[in-house]
Coordinates of C-alpha atoms and ligand atoms in Angstrom, one line a residue:
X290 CA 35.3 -31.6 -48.9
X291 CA 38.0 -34.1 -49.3
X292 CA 35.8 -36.4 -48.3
X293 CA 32.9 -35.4 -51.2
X294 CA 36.4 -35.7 -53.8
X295 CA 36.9 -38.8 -52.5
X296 CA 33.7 -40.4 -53.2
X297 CA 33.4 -38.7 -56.7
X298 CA 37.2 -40.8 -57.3
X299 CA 35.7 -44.0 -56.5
X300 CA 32.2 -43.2 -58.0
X301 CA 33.8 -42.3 -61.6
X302 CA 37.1 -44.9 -60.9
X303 CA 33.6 -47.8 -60.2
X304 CA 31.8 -46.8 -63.5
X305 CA 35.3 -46.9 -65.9
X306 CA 35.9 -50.7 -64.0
X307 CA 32.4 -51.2 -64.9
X308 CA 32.3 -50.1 -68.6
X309 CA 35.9 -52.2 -69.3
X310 CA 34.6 -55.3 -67.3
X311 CA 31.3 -54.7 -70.0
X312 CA 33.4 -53.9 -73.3
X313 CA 35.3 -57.6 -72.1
X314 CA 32.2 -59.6 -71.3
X315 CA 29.8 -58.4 -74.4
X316 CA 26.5 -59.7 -74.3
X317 CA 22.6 -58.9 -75.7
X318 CA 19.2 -57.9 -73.7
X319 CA 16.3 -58.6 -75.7
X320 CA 12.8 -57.6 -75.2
X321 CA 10.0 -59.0 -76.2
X322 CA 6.4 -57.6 -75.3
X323 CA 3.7 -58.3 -77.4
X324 CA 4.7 -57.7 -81.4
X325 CA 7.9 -55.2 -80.2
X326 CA 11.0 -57.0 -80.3
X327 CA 14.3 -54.8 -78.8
X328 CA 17.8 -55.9 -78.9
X329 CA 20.5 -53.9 -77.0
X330 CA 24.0 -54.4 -75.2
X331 CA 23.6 -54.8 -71.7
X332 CA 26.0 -51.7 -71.4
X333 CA 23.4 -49.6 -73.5
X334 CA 20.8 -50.7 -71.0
X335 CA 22.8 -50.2 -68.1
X336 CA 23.2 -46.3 -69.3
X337 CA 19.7 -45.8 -69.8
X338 CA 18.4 -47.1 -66.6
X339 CA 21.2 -44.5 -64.8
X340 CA 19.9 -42.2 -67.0
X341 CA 16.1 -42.9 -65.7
X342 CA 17.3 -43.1 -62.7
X343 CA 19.0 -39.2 -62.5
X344 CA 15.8 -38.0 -63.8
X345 CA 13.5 -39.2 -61.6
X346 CA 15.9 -38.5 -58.2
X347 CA 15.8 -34.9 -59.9
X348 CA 12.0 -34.9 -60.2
X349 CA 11.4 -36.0 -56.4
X350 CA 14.1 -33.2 -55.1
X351 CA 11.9 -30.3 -57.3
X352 CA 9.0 -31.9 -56.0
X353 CA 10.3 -31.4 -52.4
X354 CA 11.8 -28.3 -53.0
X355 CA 8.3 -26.6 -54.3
X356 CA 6.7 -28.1 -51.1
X357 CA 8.6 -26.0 -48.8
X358 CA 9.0 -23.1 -50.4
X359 CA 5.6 -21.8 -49.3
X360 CA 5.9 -22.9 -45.8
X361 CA 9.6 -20.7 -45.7
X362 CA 7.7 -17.8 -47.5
X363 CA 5.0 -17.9 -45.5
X364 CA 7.5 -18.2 -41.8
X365 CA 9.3 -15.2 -43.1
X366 CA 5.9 -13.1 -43.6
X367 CA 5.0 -14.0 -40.0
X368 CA 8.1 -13.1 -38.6
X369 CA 7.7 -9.5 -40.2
X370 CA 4.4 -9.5 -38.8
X371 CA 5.2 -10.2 -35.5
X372 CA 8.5 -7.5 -35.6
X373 CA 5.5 -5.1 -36.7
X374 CA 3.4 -6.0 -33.9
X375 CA 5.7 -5.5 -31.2
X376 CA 6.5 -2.5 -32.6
X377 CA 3.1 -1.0 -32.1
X378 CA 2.8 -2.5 -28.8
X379 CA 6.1 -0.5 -28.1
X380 CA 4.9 2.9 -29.2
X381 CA 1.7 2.1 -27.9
X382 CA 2.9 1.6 -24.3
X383 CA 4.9 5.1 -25.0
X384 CA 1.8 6.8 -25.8
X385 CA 0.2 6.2 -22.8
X386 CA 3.0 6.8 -20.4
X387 CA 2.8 10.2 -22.5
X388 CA -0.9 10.5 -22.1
X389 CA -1.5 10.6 -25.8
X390 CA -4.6 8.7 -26.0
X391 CA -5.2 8.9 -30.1
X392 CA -1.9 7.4 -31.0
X393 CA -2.4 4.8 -28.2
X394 CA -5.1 3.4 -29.3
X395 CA -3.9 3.7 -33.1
X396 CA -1.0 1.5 -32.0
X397 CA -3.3 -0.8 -30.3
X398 CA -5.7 -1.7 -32.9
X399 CA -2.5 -2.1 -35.2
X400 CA -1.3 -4.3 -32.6
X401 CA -4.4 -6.0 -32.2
X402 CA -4.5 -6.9 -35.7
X403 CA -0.2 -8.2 -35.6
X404 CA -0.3 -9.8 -33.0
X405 CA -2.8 -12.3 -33.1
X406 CA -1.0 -15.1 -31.0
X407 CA -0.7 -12.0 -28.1
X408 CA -4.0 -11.6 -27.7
X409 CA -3.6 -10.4 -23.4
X410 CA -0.7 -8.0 -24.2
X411 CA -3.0 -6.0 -26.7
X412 CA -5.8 -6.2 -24.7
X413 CA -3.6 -4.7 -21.6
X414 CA -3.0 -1.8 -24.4
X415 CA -5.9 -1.4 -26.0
X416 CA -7.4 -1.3 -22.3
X417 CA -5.2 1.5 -21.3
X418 CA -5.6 3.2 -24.4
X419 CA -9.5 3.6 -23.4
X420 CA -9.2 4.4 -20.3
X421 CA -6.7 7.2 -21.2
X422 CA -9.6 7.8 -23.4
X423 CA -12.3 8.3 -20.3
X424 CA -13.9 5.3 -22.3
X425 CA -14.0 2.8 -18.8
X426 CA -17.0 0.4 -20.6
X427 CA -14.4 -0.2 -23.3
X428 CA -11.9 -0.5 -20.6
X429 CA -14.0 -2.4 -18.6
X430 CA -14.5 -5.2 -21.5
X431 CA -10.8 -5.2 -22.1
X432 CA -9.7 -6.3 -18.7
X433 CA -13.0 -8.6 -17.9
X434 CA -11.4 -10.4 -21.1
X435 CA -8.0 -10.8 -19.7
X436 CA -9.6 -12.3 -16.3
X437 CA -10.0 -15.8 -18.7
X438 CA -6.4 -16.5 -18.9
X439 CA -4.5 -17.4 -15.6
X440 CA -1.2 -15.2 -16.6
X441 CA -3.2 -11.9 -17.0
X442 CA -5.7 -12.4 -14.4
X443 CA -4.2 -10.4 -12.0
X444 CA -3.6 -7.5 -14.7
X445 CA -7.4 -8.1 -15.5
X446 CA -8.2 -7.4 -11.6
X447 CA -6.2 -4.8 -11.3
X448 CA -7.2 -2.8 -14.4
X449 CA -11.2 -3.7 -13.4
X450 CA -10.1 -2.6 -9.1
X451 CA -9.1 1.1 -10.6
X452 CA -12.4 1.8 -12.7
X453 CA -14.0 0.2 -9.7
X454 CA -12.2 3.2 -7.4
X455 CA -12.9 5.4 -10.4
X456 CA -16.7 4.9 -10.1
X457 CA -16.5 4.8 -6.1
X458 CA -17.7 1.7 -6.5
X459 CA -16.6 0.4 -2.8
X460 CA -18.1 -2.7 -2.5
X461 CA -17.1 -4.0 -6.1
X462 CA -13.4 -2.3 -5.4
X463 CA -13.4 -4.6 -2.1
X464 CA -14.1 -7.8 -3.8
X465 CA -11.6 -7.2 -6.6
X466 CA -8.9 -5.7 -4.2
X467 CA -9.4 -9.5 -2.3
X468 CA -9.6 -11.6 -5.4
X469 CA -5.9 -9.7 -6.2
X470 CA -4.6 -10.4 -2.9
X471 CA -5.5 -14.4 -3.3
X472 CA -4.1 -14.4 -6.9
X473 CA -1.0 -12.8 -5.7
X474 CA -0.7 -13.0 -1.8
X475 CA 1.2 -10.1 0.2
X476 CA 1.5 -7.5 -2.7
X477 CA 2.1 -4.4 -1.1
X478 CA -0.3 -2.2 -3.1
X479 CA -2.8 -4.9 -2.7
X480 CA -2.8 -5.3 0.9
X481 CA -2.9 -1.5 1.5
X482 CA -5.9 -1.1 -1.1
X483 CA -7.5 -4.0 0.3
X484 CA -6.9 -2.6 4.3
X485 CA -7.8 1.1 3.6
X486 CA -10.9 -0.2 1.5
X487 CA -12.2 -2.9 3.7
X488 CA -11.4 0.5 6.8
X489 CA -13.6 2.3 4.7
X490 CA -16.2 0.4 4.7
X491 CA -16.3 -0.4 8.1
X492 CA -15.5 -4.2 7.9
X493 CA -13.1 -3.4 11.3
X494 CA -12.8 -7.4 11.7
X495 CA -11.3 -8.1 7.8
X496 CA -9.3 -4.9 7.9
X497 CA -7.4 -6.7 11.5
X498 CA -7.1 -9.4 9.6
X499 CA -5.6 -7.3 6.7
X500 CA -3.2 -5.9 9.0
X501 CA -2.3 -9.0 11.1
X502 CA -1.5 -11.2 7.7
X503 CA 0.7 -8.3 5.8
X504 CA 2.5 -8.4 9.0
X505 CA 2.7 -12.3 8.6
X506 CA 3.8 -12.3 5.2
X507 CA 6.2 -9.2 5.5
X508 CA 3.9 -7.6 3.0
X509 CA 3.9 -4.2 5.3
X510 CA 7.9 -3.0 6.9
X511 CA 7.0 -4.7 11.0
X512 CA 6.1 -1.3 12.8
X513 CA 3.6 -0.2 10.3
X514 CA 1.9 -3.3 10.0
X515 CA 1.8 -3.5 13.9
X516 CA 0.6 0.0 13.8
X517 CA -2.3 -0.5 11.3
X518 CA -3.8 -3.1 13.5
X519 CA -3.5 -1.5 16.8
X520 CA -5.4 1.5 15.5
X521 CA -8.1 -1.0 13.8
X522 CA -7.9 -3.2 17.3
X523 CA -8.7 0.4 19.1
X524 CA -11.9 0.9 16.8
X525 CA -12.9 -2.4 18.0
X526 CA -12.6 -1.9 21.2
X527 CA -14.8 1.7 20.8
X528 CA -17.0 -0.6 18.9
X529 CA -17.4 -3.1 21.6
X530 CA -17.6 -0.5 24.3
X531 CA -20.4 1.1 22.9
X532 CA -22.4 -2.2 22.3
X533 CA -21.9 -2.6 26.2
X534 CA -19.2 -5.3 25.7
X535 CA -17.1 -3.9 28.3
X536 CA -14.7 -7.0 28.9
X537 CA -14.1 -7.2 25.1
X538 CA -13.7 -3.6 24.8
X539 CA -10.9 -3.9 27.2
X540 CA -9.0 -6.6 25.3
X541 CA -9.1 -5.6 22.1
X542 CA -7.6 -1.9 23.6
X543 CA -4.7 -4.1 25.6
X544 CA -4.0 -6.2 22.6
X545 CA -3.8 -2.3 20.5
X546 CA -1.1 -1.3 23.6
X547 CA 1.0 -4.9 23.4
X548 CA 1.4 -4.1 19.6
X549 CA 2.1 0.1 20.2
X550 CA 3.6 0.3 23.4
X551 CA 4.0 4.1 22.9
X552 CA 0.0 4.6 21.6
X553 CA -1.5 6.6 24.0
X554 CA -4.8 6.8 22.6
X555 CA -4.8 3.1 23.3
X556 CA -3.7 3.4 27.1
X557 CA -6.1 6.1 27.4
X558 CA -8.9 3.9 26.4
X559 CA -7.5 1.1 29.2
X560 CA -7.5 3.7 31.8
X561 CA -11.0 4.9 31.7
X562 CA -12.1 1.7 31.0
X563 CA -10.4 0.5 34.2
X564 CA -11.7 3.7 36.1
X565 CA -15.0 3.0 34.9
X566 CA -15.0 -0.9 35.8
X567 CA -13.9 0.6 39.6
X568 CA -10.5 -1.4 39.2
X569 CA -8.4 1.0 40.6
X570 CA -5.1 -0.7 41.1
X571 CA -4.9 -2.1 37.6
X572 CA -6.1 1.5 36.3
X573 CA -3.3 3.0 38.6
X574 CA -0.8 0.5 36.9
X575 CA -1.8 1.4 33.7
X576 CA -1.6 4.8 34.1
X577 CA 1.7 4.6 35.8
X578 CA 3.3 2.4 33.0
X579 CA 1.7 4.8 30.4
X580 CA 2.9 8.2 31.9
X581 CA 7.0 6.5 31.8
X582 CA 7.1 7.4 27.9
X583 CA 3.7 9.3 26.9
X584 CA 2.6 11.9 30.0
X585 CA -1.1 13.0 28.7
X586 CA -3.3 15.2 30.4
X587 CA -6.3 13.0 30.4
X588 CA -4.6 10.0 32.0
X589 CA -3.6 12.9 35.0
X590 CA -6.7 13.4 35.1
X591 CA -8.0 9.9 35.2
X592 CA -5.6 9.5 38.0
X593 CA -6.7 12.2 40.0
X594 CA -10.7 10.4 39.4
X595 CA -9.4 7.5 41.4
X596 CA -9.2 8.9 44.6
X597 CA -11.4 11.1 44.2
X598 CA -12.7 10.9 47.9
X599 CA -9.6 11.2 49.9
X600 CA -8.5 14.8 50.8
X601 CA -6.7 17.2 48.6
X602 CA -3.2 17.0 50.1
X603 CA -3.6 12.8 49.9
X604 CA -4.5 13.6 45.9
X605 CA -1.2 15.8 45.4
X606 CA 1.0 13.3 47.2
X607 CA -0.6 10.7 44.6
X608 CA 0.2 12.6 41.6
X609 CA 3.8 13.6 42.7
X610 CA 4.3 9.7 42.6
X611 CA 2.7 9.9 39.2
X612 CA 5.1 12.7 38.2
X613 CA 8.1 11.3 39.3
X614 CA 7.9 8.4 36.5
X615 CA 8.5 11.4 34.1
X616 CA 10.2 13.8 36.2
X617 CA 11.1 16.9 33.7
X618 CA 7.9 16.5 31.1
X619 CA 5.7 19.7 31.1
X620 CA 2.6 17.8 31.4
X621 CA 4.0 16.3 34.9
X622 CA 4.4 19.6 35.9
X623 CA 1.0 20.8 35.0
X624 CA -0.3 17.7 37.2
X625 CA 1.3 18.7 40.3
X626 CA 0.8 22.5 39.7
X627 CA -3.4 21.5 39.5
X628 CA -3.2 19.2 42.6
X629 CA -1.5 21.9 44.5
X630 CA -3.2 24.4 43.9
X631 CA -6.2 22.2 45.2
X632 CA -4.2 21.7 48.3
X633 CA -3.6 25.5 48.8
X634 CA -0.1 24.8 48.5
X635 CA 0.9 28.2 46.3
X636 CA 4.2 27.7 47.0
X637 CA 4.6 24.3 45.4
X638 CA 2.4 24.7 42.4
X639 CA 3.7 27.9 41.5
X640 CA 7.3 26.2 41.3
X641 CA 5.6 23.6 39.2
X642 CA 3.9 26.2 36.5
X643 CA 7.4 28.2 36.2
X644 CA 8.8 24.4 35.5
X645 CA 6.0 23.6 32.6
X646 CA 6.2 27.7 31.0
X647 CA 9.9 26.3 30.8
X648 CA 8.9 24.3 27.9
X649 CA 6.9 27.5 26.9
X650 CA 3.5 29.3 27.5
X651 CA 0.3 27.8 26.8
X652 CA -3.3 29.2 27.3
X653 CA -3.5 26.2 30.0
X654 CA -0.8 27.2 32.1
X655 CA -1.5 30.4 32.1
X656 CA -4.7 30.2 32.9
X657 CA -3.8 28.4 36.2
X658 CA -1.4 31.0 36.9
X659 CA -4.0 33.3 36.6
X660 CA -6.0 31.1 39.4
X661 CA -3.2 30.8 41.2
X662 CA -2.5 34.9 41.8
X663 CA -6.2 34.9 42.0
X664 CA -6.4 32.6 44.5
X665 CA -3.2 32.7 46.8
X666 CA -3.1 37.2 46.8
X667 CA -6.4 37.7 45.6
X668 CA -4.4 39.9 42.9
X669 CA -7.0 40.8 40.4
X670 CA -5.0 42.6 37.8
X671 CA -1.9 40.2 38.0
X672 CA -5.1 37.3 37.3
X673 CA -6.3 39.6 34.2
X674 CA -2.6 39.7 33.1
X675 CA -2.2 36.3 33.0
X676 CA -6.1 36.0 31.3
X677 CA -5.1 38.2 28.4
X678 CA -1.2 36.4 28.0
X679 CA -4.0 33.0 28.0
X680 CA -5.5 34.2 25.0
X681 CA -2.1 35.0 23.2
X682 CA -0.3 31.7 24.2
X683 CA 0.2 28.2 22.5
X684 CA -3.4 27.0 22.5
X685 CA -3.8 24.0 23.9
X686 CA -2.8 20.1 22.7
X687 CA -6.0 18.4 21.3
X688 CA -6.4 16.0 18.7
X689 CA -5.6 17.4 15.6
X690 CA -6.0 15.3 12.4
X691 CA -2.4 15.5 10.7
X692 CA -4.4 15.6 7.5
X693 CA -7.0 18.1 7.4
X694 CA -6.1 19.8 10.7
X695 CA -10.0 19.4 11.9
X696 CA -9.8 19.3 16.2
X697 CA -11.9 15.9 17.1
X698 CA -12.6 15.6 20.8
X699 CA -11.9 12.1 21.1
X700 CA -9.8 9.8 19.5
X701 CA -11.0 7.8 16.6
X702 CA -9.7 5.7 13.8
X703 CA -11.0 7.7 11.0
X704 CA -10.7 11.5 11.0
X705 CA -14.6 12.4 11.4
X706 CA -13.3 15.4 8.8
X707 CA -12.0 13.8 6.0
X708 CA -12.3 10.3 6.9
X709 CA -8.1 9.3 6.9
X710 CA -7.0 6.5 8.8
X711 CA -5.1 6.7 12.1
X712 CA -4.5 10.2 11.4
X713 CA -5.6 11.7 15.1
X714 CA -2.7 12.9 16.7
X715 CA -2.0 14.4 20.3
X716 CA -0.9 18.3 19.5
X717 CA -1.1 21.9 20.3
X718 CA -3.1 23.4 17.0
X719 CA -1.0 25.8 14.9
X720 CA -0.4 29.5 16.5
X721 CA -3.0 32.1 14.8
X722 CA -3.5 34.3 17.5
X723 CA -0.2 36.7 17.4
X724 CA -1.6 37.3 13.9
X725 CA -3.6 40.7 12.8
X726 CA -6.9 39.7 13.3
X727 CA -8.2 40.1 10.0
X728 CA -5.5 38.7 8.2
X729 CA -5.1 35.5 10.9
X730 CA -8.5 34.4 9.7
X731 CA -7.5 34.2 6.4
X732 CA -4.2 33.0 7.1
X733 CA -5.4 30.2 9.5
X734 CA -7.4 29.0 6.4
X735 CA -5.3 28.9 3.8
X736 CA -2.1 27.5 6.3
X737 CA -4.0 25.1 8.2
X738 CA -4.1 22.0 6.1
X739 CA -0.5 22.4 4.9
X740 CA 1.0 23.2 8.5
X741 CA -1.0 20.3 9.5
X742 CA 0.4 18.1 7.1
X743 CA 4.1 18.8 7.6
X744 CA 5.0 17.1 10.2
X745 CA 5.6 12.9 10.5
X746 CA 2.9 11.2 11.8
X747 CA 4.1 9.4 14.6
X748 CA 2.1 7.5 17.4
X749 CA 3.1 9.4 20.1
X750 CA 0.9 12.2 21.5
X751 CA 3.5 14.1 23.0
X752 CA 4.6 15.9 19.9
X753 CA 6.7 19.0 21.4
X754 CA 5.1 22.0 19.8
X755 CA 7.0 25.2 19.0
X756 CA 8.2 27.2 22.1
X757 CA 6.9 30.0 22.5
X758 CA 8.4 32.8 24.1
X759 CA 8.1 33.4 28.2
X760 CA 5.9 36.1 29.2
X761 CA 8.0 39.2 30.5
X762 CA 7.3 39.0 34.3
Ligands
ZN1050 ZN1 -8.8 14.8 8.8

């Protein structure tokens, strides 16, 4: 400011020095051009060349001045336009959260027409607003479009991978659920969708694959990734198995145990493979290591199959080894119960089936109690006692999907039910019998799937079933 005063001081103090010095030094201008003559002071013509001078610095800054005002007019307008836009895209997003598919696509066409430098955020609404709509071929057009520009691609992919699932379209849902996982490697959602869809199909290989690079890129939490690809591994080995590829069917079911120590379905599969090969002292191995932490019925009764020949009292002291890994787990009672009772030693097995009813009845032990006063007092009615206490008990373990609740007879990757993945686990089914009959029908129905469901699927198969109570005796 003082500066500006300054320079106004010295402008007007410059002109006043410059008018005296003039009005002391007088002199003429003249002009002559062709038949005009002009005579002035030199002070006049010094004014009037300031004066020409002011007016033609004023017409350049109106000149200026009209140039930009259409360019700050026309900014301001935009601006508005763009405040407007996002706006729209606001509410829009809103509406479909709210599943109000009119307004959302009101917002997006009013979007669409605001936003024009945003073109892959209204296409993302206007995509969801059809789809809210039921309209996938609109949908459909909307996300191919945002598959042009690298930033929405993967939005593209995804939108296109959920009409795919919509249409159970598998094979098209597969190749968009992989061209997701490339764009965006070790997405959670995206490996999962790729694994379950590339399980569905079949493609066992890609789905191990799957499994082993979640695991790689942390993608999956360590036991779950592990998990996934034992289970596919185990499919494999079933796989090879059946095409005769015994050797390979036996690797791929070790390489299942090394990843689940605690997955008996996969040390089941190395037992009777090892049984079947005739290697007994690597099936007796296995067997032993697998009984430590997961005693199962069918690998007592594998290891019963490999001595098979020697006498009945050689067979018992066998299994008592066997037992003695797990020394207090029903199912090692109910091994030594069933070799003594082949050995005649009443005694001994009965000892063994009041140990295993300890963890409470089921229609199995009964039924060899049955045998056994059957067998060691020829006690008819005592055997028909323990026949009808059979039919009320805790039925049996099997596999049980913990899905559907459908009983499979052997182990398989998918539930041969409803089809869910690793979902085959190692239980007694839900009790039904103490029920009226009519009713337990009905009953078993409608509580099957939702028993079933309740508890955590776990790989173990020695899930501890509800006790029931001891038969009076
Ligand atoms: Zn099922």
């Amino acid at each position: 400011m003082i500066a500006r005063v300054l320079v106004a001081f010295a402008a007007i103090a410059g002109l006043s020095a410059l008018g005296a010095w003039l009005a002391r030094h007088p002199g003429t201008v003249s002009v002559n051009w062709q038949d005009y003559t002009i005579e002035t002071s030199v002070g006049v013509l010094l004014a009037i060349l300031a004066v020409a001078a002011l007016v033609l610095a004023a017409i350049v800054l109106a000149l200026a001045w009209a140039r930009a005002l259409p360019t700050s007019f026309g900014r301001g307008r935009r601006e508005k336009r763009r405040r407007q836009g996002y706006l729209a895209l606001a509410r829009g997003l809103v509406a479909v959260a709210a599943g109000d598919a009119g307004e959302a696509q009101r917002q997006a066409r009013r979007a669409d027409e605001l936003l024009v430098e945003q073109p892959a955020l209204t296409k993302l609404l206007s995509a969801q607003a059809a789809q809210l709509d039921g309209d996938d071929g609109a949908a459909r057009r909307y996300f191919a479009q945002m598959l042009k520009q690298r930033e929405t691609e993967f939005l593209g992919v995804r939108g296109l991978l959920t009409i795919a699932e919509h249409e159970r379209d598998a094979e098209r849902a597969l190749a968009l659920a992989r061209r997701a996982d490339a764009l965006r490697p070790g997405t959670t959602w995206v490996v999962e969708k790729r694994f379950d869809l590339e399980v569905k199909s079949g493609e066992w290989r890609a789905a191990e694959e799957t499994a082993r690079n979640a695991l790689k890129r942390k993608a999956l939490p360590e036991a779950r990734a592990k998990r996934l690809r034992a289970a596919v591994l185990l499919e494999r080995s079933r796989a090879a198995g059946a095409d005769g590829l015994k050797d390979k069917a036996l690797v791929h079911a070790e390489k299942a145990l090394y990843l689940d120590p605690n997955f008996v379905a996969a040390s089941l599969r190395i037992a009777a493979l090892l049984v079947e090969a005739g290697e007994a002292r690597r099936a007796r191995k296995a067997i032993e290591a697998a009984w430590a932490h997961t005693p199962h019925p069918l690998l007592a009764e594998l290891y019963l199959r490999l001595d098979s020949e020697s006498d009945p009292l050689r067979r018992l002291k066998h299994v008592e080894t066997l037992a003695a890994l797990a020394p207090d787990h029903r199912e090692s009672h109910i091994a030594v119960a069933r070799a003594a009772l082949d050995a005649k030693l009443w005694g001994q097995a009965r000892k063994h089936l009041k140990a295993a009813m300890a963890h409470g009845l089921t229609s199995g032990t009964a039924r060899l109690m049955a045998e056994l006063e059957e067998a060691e007092h020829q006690d008819g009615a005592a055997a028909r006692q323990w026949l009808a206490r059979a039919a009320d008990a805790e039925a049996d373990p099997g596999w049980l999907c913990t899905q559907c609740g459908a009983q499979a007879d052997a182990w398989t990757a998918r539930c041969g039910h409803c089809g869910a993945f690793d979902a085959l686990d190692w239980k007694s089914p839900p009790r039904v019998a103490a029920l009226a009959p009519a009713a337990a029908a009905e009953a078993a129905a409608k509580a099957l799937p939702a028993e079933s469901t309740a508890p955590p699927h776990g790989g173990g198969a020695n899930s501890e079933a509800p006790k029931a109570a001891l038969p009076a005796r």
